[in-house]
Coordinates of C-alpha atoms in Angstrom, one line a residue:
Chain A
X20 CA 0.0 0.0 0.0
X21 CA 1.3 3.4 -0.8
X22 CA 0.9 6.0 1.5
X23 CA 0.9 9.6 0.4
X24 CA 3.1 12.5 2.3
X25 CA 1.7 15.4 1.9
X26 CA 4.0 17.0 -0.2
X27 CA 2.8 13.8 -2.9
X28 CA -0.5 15.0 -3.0
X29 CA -0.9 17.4 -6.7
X30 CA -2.0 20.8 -5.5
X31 CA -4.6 19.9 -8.1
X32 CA -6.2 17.3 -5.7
X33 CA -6.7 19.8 -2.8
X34 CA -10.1 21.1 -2.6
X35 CA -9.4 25.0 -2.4
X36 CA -10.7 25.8 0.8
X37 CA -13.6 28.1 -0.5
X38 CA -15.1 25.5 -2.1
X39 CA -15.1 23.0 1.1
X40 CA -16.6 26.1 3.0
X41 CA -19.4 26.5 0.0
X42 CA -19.9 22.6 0.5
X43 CA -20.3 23.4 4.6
X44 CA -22.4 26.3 4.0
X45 CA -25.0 24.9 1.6
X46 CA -25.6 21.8 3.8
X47 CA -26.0 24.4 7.1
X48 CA -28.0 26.3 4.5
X49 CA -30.3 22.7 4.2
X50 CA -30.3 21.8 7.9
X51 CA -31.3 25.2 8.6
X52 CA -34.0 25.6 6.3
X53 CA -35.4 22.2 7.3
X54 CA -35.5 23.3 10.7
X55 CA -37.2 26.7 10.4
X56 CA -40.1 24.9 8.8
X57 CA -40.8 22.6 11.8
X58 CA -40.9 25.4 14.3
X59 CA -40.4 28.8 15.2
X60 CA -38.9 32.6 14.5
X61 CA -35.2 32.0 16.9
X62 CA -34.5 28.6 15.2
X63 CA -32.3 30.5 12.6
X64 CA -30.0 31.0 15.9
X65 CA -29.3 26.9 15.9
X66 CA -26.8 28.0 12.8
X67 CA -23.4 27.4 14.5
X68 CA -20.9 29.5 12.6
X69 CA -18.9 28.5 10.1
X70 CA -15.4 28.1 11.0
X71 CA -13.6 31.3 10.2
X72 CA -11.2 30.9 7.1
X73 CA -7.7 29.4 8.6
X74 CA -6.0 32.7 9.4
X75 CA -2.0 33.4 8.6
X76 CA 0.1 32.8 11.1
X77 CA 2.1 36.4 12.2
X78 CA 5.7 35.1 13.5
X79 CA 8.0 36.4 16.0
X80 CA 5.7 39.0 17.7
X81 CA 6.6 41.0 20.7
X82 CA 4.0 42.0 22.8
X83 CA 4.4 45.8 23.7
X84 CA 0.9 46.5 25.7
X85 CA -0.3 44.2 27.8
X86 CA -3.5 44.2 30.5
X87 CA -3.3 41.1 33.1
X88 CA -7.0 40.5 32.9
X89 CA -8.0 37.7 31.4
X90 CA -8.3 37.1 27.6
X91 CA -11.7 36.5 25.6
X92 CA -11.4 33.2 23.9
X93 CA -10.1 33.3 20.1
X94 CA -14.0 31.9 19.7
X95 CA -16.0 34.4 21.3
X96 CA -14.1 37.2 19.6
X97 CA -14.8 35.4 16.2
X98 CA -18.4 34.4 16.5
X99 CA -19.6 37.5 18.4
X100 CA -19.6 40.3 16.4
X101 CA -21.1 43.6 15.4
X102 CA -20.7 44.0 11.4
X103 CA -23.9 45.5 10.0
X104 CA -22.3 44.9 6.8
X105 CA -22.6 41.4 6.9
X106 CA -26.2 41.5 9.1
X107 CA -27.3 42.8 12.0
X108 CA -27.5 40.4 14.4
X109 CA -24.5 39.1 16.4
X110 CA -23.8 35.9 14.3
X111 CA -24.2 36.9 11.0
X112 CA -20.9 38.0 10.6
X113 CA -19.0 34.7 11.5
X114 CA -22.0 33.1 9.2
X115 CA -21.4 35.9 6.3
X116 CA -18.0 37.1 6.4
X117 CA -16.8 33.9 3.6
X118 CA -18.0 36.0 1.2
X119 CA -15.4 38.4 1.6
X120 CA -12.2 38.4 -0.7
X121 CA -9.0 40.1 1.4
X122 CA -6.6 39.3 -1.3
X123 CA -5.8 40.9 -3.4
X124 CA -7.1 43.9 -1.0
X125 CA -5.5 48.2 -1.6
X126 CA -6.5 50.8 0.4
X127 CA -7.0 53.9 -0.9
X128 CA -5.0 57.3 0.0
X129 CA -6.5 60.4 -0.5
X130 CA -7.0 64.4 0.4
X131 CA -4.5 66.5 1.7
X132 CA -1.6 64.1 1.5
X133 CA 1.6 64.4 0.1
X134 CA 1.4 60.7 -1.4
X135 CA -1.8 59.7 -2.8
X136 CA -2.3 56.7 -3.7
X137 CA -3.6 52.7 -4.0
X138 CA -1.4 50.7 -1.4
X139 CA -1.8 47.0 -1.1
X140 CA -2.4 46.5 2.1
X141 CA 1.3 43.5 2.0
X142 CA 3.1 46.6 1.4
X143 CA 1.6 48.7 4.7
X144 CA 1.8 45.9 6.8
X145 CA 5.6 46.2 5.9
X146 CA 5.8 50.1 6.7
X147 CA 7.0 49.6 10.7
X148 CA 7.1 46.6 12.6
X149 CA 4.0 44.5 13.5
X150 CA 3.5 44.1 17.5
X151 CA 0.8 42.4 19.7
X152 CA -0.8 44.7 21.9
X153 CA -3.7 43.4 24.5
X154 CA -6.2 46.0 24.9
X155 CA -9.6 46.1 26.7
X156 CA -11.9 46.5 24.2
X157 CA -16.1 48.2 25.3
X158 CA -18.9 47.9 22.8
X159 CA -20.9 50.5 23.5
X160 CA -23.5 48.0 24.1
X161 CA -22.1 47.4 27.5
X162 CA -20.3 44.3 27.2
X163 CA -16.3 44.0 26.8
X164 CA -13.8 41.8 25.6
X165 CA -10.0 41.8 26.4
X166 CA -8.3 41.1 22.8
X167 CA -4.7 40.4 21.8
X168 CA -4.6 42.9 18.6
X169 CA -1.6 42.9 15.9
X170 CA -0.8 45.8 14.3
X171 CA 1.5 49.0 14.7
X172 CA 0.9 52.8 15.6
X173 CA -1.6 54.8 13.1
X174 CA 1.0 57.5 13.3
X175 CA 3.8 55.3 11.5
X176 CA 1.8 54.8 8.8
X177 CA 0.5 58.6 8.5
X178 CA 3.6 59.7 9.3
X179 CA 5.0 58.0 5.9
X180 CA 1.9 58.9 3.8
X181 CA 3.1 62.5 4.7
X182 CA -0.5 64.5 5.8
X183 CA -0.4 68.2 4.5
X184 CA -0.8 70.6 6.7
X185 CA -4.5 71.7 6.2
X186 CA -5.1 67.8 7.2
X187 CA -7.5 68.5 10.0
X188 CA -9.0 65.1 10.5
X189 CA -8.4 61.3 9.1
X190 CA -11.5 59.7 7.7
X191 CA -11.9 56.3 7.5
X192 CA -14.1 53.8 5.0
X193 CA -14.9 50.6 4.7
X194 CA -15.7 48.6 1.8
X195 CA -19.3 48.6 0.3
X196 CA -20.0 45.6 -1.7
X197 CA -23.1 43.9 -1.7
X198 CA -21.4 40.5 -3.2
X199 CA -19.0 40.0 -0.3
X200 CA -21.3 42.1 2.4
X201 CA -25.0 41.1 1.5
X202 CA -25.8 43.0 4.8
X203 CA -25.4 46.8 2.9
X204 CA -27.9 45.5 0.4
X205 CA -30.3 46.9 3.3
X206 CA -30.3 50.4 4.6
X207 CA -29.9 50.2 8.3
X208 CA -27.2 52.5 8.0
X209 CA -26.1 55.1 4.8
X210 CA -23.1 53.4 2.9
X211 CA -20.4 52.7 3.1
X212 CA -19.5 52.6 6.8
X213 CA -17.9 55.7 7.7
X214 CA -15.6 56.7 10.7
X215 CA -12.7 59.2 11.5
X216 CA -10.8 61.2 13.8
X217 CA -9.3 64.4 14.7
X218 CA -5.0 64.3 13.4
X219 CA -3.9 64.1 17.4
X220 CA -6.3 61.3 18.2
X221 CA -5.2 59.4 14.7
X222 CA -1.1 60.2 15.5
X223 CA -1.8 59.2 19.5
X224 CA 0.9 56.3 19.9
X225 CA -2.8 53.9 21.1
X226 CA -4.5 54.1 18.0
X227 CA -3.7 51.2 16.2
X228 CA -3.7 50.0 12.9
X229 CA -4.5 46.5 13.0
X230 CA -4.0 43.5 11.2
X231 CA -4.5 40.8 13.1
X232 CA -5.2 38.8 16.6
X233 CA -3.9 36.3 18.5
X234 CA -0.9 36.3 16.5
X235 CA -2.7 35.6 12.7
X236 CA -4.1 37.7 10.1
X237 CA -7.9 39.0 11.2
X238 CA -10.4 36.8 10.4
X239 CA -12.7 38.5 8.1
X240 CA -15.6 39.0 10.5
X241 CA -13.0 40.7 12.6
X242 CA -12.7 43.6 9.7
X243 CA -9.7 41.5 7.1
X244 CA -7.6 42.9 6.3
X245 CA -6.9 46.0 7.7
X246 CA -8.9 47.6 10.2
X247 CA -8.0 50.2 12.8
X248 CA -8.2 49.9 16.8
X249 CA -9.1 52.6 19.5
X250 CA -9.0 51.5 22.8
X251 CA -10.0 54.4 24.5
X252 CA -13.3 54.8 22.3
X253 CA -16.4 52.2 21.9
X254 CA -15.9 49.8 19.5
X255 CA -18.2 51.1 16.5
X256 CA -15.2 54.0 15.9
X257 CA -12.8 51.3 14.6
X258 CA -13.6 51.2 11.2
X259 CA -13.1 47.7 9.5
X260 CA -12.1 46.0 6.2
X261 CA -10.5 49.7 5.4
X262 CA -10.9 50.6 1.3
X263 CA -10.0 54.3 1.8
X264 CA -8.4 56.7 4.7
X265 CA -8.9 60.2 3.2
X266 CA -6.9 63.1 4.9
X267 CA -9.6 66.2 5.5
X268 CA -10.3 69.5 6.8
X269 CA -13.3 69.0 8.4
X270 CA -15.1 66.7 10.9
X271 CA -16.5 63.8 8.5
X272 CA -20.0 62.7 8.6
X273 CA -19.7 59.1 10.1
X274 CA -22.1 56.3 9.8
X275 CA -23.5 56.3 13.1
X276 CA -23.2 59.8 14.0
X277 CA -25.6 60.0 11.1
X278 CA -28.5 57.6 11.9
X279 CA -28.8 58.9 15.0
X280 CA -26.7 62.1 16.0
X281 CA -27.9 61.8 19.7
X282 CA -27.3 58.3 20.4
X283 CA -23.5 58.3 18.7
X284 CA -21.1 61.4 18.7
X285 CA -18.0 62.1 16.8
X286 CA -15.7 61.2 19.5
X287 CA -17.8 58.3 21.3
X288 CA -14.8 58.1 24.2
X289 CA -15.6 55.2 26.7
X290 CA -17.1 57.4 29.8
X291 CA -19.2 55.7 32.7
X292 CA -20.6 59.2 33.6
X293 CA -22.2 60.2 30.1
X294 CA -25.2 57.5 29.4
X295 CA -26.2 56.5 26.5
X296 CA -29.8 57.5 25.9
X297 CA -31.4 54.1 26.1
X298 CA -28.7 51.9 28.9
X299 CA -26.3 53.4 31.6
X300 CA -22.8 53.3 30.5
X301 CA -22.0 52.9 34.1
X302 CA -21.1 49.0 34.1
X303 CA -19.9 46.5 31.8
X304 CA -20.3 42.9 30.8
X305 CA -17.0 41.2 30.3
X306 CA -17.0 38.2 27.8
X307 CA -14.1 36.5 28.8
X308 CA -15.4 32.4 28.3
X309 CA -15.6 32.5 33.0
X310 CA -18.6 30.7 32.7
X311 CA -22.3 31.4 33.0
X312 CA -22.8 32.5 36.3
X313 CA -19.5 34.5 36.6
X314 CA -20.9 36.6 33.9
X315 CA -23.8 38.1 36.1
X316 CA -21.5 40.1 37.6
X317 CA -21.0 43.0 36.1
X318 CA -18.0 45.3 35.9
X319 CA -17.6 49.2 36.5
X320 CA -16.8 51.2 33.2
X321 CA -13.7 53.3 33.3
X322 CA -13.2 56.7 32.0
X323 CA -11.5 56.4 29.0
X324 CA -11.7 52.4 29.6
X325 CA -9.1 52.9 31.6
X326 CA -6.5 54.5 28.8
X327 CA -6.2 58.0 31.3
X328 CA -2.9 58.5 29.0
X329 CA -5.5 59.9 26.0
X330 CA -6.7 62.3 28.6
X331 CA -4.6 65.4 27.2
X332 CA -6.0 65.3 24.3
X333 CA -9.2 66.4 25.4
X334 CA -8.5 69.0 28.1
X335 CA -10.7 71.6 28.2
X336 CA -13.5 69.8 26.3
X337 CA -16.7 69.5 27.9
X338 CA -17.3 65.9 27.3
X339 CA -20.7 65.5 27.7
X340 CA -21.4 68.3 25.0
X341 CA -18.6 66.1 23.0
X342 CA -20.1 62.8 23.7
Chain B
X15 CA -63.5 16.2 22.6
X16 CA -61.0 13.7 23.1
X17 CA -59.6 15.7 20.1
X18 CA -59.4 19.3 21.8
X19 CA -57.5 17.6 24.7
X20 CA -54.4 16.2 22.7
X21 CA -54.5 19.1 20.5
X22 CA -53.9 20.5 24.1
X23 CA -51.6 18.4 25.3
X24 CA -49.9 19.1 21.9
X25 CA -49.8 22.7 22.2
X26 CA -48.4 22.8 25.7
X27 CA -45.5 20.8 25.3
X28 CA -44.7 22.7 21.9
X29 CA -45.2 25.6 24.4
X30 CA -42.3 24.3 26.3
X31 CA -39.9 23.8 23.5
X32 CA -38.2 26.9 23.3
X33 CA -37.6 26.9 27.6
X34 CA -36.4 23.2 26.9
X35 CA -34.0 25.0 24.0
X36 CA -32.3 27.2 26.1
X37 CA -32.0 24.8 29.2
X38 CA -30.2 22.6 26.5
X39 CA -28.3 25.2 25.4
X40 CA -27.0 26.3 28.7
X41 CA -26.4 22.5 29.5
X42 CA -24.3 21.9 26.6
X43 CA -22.4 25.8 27.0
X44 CA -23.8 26.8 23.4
X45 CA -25.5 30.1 24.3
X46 CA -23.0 32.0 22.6
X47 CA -20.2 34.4 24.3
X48 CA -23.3 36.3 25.6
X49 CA -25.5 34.1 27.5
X50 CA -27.6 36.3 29.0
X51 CA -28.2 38.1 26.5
X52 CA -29.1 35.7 23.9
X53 CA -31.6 34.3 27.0
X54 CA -32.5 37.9 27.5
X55 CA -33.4 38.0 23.7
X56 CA -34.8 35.0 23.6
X57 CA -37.5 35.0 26.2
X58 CA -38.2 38.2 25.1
X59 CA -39.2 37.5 21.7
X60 CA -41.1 34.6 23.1
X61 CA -43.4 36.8 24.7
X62 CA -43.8 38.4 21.3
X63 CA -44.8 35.3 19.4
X64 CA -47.4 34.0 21.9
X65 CA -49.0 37.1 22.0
X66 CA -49.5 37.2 18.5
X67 CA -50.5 34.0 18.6
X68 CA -53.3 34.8 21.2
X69 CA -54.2 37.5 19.4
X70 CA -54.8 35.7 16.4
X71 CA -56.9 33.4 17.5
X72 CA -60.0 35.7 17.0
X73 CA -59.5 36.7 13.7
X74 CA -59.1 32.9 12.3
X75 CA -62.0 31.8 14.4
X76 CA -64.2 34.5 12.3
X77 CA -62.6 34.3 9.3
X78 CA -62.4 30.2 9.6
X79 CA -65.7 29.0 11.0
X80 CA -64.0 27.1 13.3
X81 CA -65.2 28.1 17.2
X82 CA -62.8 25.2 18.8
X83 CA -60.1 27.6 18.2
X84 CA -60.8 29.8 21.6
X85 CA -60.3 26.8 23.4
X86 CA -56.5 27.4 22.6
X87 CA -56.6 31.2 23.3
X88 CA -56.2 31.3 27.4
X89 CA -53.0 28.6 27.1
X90 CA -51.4 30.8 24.5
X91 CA -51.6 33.9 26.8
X92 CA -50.5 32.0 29.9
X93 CA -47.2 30.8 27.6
X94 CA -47.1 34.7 26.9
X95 CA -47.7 35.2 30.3
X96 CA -45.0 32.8 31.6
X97 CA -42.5 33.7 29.2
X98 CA -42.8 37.5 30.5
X99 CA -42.3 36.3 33.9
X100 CA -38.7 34.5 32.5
X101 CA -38.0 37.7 30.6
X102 CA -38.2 40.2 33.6
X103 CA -36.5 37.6 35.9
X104 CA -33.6 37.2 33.4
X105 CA -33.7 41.4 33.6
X106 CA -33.5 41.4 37.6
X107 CA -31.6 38.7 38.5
X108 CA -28.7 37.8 35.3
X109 CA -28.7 41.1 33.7
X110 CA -28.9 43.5 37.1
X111 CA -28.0 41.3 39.6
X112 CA -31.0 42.4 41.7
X113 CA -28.9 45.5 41.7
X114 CA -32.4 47.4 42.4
X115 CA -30.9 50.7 42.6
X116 CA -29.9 51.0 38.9
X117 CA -32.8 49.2 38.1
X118 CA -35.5 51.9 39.6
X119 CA -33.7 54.6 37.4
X120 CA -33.7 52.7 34.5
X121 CA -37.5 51.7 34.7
X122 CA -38.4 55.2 34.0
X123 CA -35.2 56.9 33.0
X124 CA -35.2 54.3 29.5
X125 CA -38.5 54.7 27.4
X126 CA -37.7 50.9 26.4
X127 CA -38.0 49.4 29.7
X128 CA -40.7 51.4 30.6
X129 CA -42.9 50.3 28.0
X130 CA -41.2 46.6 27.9
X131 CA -42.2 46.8 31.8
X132 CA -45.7 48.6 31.0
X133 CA -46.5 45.4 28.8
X134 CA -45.5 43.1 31.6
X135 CA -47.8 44.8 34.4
X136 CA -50.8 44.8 31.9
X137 CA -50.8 41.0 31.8
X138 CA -50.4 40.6 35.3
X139 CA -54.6 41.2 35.9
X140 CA -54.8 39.2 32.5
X141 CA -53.1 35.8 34.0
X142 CA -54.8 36.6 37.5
X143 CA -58.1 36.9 36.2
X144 CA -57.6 33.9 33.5
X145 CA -59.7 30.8 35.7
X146 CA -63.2 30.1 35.1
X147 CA -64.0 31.6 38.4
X148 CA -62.4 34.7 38.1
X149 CA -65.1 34.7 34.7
X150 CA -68.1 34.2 36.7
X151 CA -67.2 36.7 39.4
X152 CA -66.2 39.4 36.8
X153 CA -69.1 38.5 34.5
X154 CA -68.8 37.9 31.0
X155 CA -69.0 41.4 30.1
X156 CA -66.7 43.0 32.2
X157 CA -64.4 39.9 31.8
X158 CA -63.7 40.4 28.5
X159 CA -63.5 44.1 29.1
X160 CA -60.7 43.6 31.4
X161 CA -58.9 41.3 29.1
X162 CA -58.9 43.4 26.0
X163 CA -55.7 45.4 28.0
X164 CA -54.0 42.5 26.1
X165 CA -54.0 45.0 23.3
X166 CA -52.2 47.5 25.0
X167 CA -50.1 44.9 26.6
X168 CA -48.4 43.6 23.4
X169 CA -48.5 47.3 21.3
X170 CA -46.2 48.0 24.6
X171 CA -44.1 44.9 23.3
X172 CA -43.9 46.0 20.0
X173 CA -42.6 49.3 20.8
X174 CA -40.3 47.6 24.0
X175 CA -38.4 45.9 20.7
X176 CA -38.8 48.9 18.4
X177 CA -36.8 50.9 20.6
X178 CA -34.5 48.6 22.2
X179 CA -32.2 48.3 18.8
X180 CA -30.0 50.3 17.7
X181 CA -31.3 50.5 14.5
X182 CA -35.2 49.4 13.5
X183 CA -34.8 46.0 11.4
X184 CA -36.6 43.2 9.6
X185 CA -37.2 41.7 13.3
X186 CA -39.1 44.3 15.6
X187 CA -40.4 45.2 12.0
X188 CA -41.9 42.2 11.6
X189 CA -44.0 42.1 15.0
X190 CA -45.3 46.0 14.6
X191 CA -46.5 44.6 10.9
X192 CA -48.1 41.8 12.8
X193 CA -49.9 43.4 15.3
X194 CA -51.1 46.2 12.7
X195 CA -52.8 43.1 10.7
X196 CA -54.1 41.6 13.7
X197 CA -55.6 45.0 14.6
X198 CA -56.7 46.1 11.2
X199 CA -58.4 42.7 11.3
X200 CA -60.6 43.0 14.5
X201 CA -61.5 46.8 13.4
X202 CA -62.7 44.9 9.6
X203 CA -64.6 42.1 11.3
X204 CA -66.7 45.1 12.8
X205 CA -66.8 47.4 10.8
X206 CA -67.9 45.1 7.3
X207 CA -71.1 43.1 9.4
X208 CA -72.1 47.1 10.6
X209 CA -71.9 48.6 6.9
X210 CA -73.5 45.9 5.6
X211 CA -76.4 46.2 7.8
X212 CA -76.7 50.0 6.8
X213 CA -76.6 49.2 3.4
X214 CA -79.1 46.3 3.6
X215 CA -81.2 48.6 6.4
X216 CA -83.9 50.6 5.1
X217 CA -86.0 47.6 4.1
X218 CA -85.6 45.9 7.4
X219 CA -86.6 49.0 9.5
X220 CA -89.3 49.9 6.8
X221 CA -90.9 46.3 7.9
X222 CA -90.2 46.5 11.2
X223 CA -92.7 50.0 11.2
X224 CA -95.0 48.1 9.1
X225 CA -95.8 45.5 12.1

């Protein structure tokens, strides 16, 4: 008998791993159907999530910001997720985001910049060093996560795109295509997804331009393959799967802000004293896989989740006014 | 008769299902990274789906012939009922931690609570008053003047939902479309038999002179 290494097998013979997940996903498609028929509107939640598409290992990582609390698993940070893009419930990401293509993937520099231009996103993951930072992460949902990013500083790579001087603010935009995000074929929010920042907040050494977690490439539900991270703020600022970072002069119009200006401000810091209009901001729920009955308990919120270091850079605002 | 009562027995146990669902769920850890929420959401949406249920059964029985269908009616709005009570104790006890303090503020501080916890008071007479002896003491009249608050109890569901997202989707959609048929229903099933007595009147009355 003749038994194969790997390296006999023809590439030829190797399903392509899109395919197998079409093959997964049209027989959850079946069982799912099949069981909506037989009963009920919340049977659609029985749909465990697809696995997420086997990330790229990031070698030799040195972890430069750490918290000691305890990490949310891979899992929960991969099925639980809010992507209106892809839908808006919860699981719809992990059970959408196959459709999305990261590769070949260029992101789009533009406005008052010194170099504008397409970069593929290989080449700005080369422009500093890639580092794994833990941050606390709050939804502004109340509920938390503690998540092992990888990335580098925004600043590096603004500081090599060269901002012009009338470069007030950074916006931010993810990509709006119906094929790989069937979620923007409805209009819960005005597309494409939208976020920014003022310069200081965007060159702040936290603010982090992300490509990964727990030491691979982001799984797409996670924003693939380049997304930005803002500890400080709630978690609807970090604009995902980013097609374009435009250099402005005035405060841009971002997605939330503009469904509903007096739910979600421009600067949406984490802040236990200023409620949002329909749940205190007061406590949190952490998601960190403790078990059922730890999770009751829930945790206070702290000012600027606990990132006082960004403090300077609003001194002097009244932050209640600048929600 | 023998019929009604497996149809019963039927309709309870199918009742039970989704309760049995998330008992499994929690057994077997698959509630998601959220469990109380997704239990939160759950139960809540429950509530939802039995009212409707409830109040649908007056519409079909018109529109059906078929009068067995009220036999159904006071089980669905128990499971309603019952499902409210999981709802608000999931609230108090997994989500606040009986942390009453924050919860008085948030009762009437967050227009979504207080009409999610508006609906739940409004069935509270409803579920009290649902035994065959609490019909005869109330009479019939009054009875079923009492138990048409169900209508305010589940619009205060509808809207609960409708405000508690962030943005208003397919789902809480869905049940405000759902009442408005159920509604628009009961105000056709009056209105048509009262036209149609005006239009067929004047010869009636003109006999009824004529005696």
């Amino acid at each position: 008998m003749l038994i194969k290494k790997p390296s006999d097998i023809p590439s030829s013979e190797i399903t392509p791993k899109s395919t197998y997940l079409d093959r997964r996903r049209f027989m959850t498609g079946l069982g799912v159907a099949g069981a909506a028929l037989l009963a009920g509107p919340r049977l659609l939640e029985l749909a465990e999530p697809v696995p997420v598409l086997a990330a790229t290992k990031l070698p030799g990582l040195k972890t430069t910001i750490r918290t000691d609390e305890k990490q949310t698993p891979y899992k929960d940070i991969t099925s639980y997720n809010n992507f209106y893009e892809y839908g808006v419930n919860k699981d719809d990401p992990a059970r959408e985001a196959w459709r999305l293509k990261p590769s070949p993937w260029t992101v789009s520099v533009e406005g008052y910049v010194k170099k504008p231009r397409k970069y593929a996103v290989e080449d700005i993951m080369k422009m500093a060093s890639l580092e794994e930072r833990i941050y606390r992460h709050r939804c502004v949902e109340g509920w938390s996560m503690v998540i092992p990013w990888v990335g580098y500083s925004l600043s590096e790579f603004i500081k090599q795109v060269e901002p012009a001087s009338k470069a007030k603010y950074v916006e931010f935009v993810t990509l709006n295509d119906p094929g790989q995000m069937p979620g923007v074929r409805s209009a819960v929010l005005d597309w494409p997804y939208v976020e920014g920042l003022r310069m200081d907040e965007a060159m702040h050494p936290l603010a982090l331009l992300c490509f990964g977690l727990y030491g691979e490439t982001l799984p797409n539900q996670n924003g693939a393959p380049i997304r930005v991270v803002l500890p400080w703020k709630y978690g609807f600022k970090s604009c995902k799967s980013i097609v374009k970072i435009r250099f402005v002069d005035y405060e841009p119009r971002t997605a939330w802000n503009k469904a509903a200006p007096h739910e979600y401000g421009f600067y949406s810091n984490v802040n236990p004293n200023v409620d949002h209009p329909r749940w205190s901001q007061k406590t949190e729920r952490r998601i960190d896989g403790s078990g059922f009955f730890a999770s009751i308990k829930k945790r206070d919120t702290q000012m600027f989740n606990g990132y006082s270091e960004v403090a300077g850079l609003y001194s002097g605002m009244d932050l209640r006014k600048y929600y | 008769m023998r019929r009604i009562t497996i149809l019963k027995t039927v309709l309870f146990l199918a009742s039970l299902g989704p309760l049995v669902r998330l008992l499994w769920r929690g057994v077997h850890g698959t509630l998601g990274a959220n469990p109380i929420e997704f239990i939160t959401r759950s139960t809540g949406e429950w509530i939802l789906v039995f009212l409707m249920a409830t109040l649908a059964i007056t519409p079909l029985r018109k529109l059906t012939g078929v009068s067995e269908l009220v036999r159904f009616r006071r089980m669905l709005g128990l499971f309603a009922f019952f499902y409210g009570c999981l709802h608000l104790t999931t609230y108090v006890w997994l989500d606040q931690n009986f942390n009453f303090a924050g919860m008085v503020p948030d009762v009437y501080k967050r227009p979504f609570i207080t009409a999610g916890f508006t609906g739940f008071v409004l069935m509270l007479p409803l579920a009290l008053t649902s035994t065959r002896g609490w019909i005869a003491r109330l009479g019939g009249k009054r009875w079923q003047a009492l138990h048409r608050l169900i209508y305010l109890s589940a619009l205060a569901g509808v809207i609960h939902f409708v405000w508690l997202v962030k943005r208003v989707t397919i789902r809480p959609q869905t049940y405000a479309a759902i009442f408005a048929m159920l509604m628009l229903s009961r105000l056709l099933l009056w209105l048509v038999p009262l036209l149609r007595a005006r239009v067929a009147g004047p010869p009636s009355t003109a006999s009824a002179t004529a005696d």
